[in-house]
mmCIF file of C-alpha atoms in Angstrom:
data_model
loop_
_atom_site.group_PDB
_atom_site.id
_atom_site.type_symbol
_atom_site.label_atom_id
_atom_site.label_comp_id
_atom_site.label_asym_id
_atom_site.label_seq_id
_atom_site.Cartn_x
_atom_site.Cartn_y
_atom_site.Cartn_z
ATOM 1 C CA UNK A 1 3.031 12.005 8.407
ATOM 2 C CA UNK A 2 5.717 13.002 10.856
ATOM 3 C CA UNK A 3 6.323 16.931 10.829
ATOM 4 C CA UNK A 4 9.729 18.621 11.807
ATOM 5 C CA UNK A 5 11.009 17.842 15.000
ATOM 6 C CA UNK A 6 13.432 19.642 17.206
ATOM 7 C CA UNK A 7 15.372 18.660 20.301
ATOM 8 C CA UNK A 8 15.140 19.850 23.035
ATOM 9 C CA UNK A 9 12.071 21.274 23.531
ATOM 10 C CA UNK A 10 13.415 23.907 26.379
ATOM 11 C CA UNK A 11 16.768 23.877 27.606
ATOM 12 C CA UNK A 12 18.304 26.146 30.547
ATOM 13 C CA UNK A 13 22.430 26.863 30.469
ATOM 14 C CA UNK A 14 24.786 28.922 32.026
ATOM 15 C CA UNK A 15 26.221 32.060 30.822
ATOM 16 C CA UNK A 16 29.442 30.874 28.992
ATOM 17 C CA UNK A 17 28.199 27.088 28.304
ATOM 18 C CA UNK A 18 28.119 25.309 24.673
ATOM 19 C CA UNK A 19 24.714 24.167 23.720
ATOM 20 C CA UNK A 20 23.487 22.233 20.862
ATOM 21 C CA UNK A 21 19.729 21.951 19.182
ATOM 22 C CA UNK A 22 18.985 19.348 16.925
ATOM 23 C CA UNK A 23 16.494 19.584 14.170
ATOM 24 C CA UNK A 24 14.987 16.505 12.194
ATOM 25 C CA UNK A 25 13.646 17.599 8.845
ATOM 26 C CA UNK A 26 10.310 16.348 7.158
ATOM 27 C CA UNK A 27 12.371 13.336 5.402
ATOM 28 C CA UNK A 28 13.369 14.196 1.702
ATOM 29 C CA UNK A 29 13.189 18.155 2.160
ATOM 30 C CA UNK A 30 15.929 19.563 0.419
ATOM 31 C CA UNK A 31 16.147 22.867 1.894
ATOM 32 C CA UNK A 32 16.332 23.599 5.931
ATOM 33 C CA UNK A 33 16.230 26.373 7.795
ATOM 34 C CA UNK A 34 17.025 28.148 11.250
ATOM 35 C CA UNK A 35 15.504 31.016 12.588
ATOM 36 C CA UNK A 36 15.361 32.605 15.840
ATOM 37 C CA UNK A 37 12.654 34.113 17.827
ATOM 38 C CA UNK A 38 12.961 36.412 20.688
ATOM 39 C CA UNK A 39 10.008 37.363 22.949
ATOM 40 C CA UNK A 40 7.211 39.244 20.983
ATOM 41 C CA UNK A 41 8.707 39.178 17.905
ATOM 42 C CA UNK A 42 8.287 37.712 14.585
ATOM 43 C CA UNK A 43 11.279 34.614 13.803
ATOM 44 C CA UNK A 44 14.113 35.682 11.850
ATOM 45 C CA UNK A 45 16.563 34.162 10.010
ATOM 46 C CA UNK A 46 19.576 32.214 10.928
ATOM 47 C CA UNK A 47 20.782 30.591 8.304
ATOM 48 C CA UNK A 48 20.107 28.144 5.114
ATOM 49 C CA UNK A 49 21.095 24.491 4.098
ATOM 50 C CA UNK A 50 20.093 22.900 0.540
ATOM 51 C CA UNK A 51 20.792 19.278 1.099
ATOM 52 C CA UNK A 52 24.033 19.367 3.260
ATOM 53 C CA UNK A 53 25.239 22.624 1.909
ATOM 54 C CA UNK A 54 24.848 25.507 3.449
ATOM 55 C CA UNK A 55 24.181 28.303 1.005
ATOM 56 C CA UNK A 56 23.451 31.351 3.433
ATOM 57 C CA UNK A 57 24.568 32.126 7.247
ATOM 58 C CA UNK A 58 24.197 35.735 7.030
ATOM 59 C CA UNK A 59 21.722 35.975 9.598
ATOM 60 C CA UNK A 60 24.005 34.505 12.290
ATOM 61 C CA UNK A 61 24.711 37.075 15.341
ATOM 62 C CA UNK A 62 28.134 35.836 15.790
ATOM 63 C CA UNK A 63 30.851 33.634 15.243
ATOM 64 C CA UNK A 64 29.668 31.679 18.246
ATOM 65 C CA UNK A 65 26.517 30.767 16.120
ATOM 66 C CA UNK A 66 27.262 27.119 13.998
ATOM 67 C CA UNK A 67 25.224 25.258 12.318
ATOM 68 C CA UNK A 68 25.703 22.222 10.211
ATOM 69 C CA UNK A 69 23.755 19.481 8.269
ATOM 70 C CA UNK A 70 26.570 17.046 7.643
ATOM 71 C CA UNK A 71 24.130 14.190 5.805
ATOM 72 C CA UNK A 72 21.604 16.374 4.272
ATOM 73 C CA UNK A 73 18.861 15.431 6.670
ATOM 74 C CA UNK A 74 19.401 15.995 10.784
ATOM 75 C CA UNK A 75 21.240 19.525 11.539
ATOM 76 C CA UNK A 76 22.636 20.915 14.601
ATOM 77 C CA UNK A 77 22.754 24.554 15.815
ATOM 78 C CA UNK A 78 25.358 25.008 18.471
ATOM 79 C CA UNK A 79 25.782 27.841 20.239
ATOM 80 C CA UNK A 80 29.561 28.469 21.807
ATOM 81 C CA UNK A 81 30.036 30.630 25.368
ATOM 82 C CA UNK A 82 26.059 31.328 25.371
ATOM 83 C CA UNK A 83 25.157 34.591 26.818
ATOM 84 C CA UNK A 84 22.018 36.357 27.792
ATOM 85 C CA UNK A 85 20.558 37.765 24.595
ATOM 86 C CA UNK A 86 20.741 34.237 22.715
ATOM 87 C CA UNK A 87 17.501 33.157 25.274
ATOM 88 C CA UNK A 88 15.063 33.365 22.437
ATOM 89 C CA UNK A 89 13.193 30.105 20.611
ATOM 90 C CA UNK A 90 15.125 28.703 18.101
ATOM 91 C CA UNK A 91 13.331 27.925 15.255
ATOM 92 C CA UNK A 92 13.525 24.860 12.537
ATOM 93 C CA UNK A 93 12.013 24.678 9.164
ATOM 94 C CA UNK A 94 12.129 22.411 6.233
ATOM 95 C CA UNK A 95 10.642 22.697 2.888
ATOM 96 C CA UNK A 96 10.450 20.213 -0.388
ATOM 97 C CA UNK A 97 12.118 22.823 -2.730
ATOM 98 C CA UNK A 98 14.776 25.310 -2.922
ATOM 99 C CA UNK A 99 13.261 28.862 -2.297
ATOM 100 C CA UNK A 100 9.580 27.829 -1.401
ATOM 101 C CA UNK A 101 7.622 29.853 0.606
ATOM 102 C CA UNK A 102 6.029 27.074 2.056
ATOM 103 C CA UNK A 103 7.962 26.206 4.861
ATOM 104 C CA UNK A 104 6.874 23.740 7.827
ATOM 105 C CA UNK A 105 8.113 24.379 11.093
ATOM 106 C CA UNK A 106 9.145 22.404 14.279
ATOM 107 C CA UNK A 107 7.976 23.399 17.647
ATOM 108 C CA UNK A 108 11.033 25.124 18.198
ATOM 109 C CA UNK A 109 13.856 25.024 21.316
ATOM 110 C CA UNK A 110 13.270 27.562 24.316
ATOM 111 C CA UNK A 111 16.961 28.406 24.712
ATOM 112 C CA UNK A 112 17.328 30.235 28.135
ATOM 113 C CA UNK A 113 20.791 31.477 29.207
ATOM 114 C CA UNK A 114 21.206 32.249 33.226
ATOM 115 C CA UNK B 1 12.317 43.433 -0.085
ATOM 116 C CA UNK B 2 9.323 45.186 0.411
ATOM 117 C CA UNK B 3 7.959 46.282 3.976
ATOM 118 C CA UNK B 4 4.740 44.895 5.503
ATOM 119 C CA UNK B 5 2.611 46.825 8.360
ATOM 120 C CA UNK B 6 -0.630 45.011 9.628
ATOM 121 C CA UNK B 7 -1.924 45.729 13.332
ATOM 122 C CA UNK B 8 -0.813 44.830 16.414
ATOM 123 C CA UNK B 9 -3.556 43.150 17.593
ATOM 124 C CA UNK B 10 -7.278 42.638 16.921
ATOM 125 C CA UNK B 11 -10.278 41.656 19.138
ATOM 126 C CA UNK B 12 -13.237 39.274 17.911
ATOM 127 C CA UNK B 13 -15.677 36.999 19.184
ATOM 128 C CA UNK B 14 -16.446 33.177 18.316
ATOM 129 C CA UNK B 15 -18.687 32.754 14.846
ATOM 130 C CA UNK B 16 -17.398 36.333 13.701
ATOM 131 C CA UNK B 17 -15.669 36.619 10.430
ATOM 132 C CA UNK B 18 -12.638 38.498 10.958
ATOM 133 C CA UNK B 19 -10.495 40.437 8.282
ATOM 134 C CA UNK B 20 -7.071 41.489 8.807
ATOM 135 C CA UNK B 21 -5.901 44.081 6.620
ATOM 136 C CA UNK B 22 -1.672 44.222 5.463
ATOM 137 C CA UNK B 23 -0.166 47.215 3.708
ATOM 138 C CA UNK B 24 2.872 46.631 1.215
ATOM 139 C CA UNK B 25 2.970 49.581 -0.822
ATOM 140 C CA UNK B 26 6.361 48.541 -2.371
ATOM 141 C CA UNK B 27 5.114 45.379 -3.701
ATOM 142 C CA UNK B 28 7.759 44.626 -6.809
ATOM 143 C CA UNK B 29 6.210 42.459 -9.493
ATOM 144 C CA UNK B 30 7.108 38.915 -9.098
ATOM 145 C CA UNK B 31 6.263 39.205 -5.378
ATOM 146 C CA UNK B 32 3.815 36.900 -3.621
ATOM 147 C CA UNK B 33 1.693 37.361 -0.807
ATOM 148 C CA UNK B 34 1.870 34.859 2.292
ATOM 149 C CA UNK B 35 0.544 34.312 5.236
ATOM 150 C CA UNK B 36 1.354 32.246 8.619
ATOM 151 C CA UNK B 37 -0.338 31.250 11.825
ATOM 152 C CA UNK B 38 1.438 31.286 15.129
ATOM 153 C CA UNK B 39 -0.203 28.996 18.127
ATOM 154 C CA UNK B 40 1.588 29.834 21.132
ATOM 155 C CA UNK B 41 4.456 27.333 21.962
ATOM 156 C CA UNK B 42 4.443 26.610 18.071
ATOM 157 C CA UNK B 43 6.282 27.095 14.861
ATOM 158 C CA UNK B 44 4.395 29.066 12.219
ATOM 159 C CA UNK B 45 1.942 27.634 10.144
ATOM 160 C CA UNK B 46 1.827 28.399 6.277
ATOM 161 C CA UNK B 47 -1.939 29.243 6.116
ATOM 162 C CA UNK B 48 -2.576 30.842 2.483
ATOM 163 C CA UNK B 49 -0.356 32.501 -0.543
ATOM 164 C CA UNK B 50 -1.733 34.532 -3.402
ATOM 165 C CA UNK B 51 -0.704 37.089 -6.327
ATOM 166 C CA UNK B 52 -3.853 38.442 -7.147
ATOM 167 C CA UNK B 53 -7.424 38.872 -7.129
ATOM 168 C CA UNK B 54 -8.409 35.914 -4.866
ATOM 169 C CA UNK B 55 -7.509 32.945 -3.436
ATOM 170 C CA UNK B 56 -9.570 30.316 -0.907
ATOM 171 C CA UNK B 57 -8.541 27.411 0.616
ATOM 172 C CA UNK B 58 -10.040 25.641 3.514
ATOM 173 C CA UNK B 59 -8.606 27.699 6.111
ATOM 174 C CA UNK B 60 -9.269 31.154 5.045
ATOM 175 C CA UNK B 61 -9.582 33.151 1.634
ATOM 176 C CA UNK B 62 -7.133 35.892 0.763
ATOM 177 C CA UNK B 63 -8.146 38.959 -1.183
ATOM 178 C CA UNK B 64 -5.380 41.374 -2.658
ATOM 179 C CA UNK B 65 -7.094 44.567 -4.421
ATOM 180 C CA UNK B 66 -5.400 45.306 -8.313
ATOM 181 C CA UNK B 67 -3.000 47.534 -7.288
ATOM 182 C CA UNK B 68 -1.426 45.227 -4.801
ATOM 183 C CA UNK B 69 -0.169 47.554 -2.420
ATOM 184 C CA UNK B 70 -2.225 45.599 0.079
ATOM 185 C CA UNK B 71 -3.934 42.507 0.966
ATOM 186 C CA UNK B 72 -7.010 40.866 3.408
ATOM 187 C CA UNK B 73 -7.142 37.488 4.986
ATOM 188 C CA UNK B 74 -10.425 36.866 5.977
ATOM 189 C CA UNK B 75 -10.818 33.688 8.625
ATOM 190 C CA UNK B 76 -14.869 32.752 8.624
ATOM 191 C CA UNK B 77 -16.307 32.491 11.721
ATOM 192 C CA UNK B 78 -13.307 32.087 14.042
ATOM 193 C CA UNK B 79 -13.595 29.654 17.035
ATOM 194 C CA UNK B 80 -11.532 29.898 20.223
ATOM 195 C CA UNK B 81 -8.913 27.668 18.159
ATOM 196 C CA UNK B 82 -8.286 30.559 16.358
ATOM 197 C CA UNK B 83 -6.517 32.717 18.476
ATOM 198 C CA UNK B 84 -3.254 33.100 17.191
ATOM 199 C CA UNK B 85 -0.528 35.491 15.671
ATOM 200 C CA UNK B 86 -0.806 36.117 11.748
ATOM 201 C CA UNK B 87 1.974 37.108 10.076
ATOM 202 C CA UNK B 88 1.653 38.759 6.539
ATOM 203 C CA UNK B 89 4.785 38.394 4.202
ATOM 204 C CA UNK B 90 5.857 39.315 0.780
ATOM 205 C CA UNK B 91 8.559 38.267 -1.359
ATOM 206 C CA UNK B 92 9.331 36.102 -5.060
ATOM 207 C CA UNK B 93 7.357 33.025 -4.914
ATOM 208 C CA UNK B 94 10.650 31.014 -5.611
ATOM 209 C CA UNK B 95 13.924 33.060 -4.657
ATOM 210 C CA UNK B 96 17.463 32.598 -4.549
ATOM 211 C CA UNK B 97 17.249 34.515 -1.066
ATOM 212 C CA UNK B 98 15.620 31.343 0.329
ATOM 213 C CA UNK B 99 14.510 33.541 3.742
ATOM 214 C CA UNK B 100 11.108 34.520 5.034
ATOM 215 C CA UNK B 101 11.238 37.937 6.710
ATOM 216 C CA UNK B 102 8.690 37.896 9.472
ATOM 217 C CA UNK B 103 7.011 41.456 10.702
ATOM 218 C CA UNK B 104 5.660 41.244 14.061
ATOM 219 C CA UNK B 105 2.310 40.494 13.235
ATOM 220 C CA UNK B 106 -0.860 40.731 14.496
ATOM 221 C CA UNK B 107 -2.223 39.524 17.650
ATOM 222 C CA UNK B 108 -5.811 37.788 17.296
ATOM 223 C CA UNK B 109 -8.018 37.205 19.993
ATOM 224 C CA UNK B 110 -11.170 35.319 19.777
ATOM 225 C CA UNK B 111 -13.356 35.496 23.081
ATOM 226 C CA UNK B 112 -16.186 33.419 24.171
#
């Protein structure tokens, strides 16, 4: 069956532009996550939606990190004013139940800020 | 949450069995052990989870001693397809916190 997807797979913006990832969940997973991934490093965590709710954002670097899952399926990380140290991989996972540690991942979106 | 250390990075050759060792000496009771697979240019990959003794799947078997304070994934015979980062992690099996907290891992490499 189809696995988490994620859209773009690499995108390049200027310092100070809005971007937005997209993340399509493995269909009727509850819970969804973000995490991000700099170079060398091991992902870590964003933020959390159960169904369109979203129950944790305390890994978010700053107020110019959003997320939303408005349907409780496809959610959107945007990014506001990038700058340099968001270039990491941003990472999307989905899982069938609230506070699994199974969690399937999407390729992930190579964010690089110029 | 309790803190992982594994190594860096680990050399082996193809039709080797290789065993990589993670400490957690803080391992609270109703924590789990997990581990993921990294392919370059791709998400993690849950591999294996366990709470004691042992556990095999057709992947890889994971061994975690009685005490706890550390556990072994053991990959038989690794191919080329293998090389990848492993990522040990530990935390309640179902948990209000939701989050996996990722280590850095360790770097496998399987040569020819």
């Amino acid at each position: 069956g189809a696995g988490v997807s994620q859209s773009p797979r690499y995108k390049v913006a200027k310092r100070g532009q809005d971007v937005a990832l997209r993340c399509d969940p493995i269909s009727g997973h509850v819970s969804l996550f973000w995490y991000q991934q700099a170079l060398g490093q091991g992902p870590e965590f964003l933020t959390y939606f159960q169904n369109e709710a979203q129950l944790d954002k305390s890994g978010l670097p700053s107020d110019r990190f959003f997320a939303e899952r408005p349907e409780g399926s496809v959610s959107t990380l945007k990014i506001q004013r990038t700058q340099q140290e968001d270039s990491a991989v941003y990472l999307c996972a989905s899982s069938s139940t609230a506070g699994a540690r199974e969690q399937y991942f999407g390729p992930g979106t190579r964010l690089t800020v110029t | 949450l309790a803190k992982t250390t594994q190594p860096i990075s680990m050399d082996s050759y193809e039709g080797q069995e290789v065993n990589i060792t993670c400490s957690h000496n803080n391992i609270a009771t109703n924590d789990y052990i997990t581990w993921y697979q990294q392919f370059p240019s791709q998400g993690p990959r849950f591999i294996i989870q366990g709470y004691k003794t042992k556990v095999t799947n057709e992947v890889a078997s994971l061994f975690i001693p009685a005490d706890r304070k550390s556990s072994t994934l053991s990959l038989p015979r690794v191919s080329l397809s293998d090389t990848a980062v492993y990522y040990c992690l530990v935390g309640p099996r179902m948990d209000s916190s939701y989050k996996l907290i990722f280590g850095s891992g360790t770097r496998l490499l399987v040569r020819p």
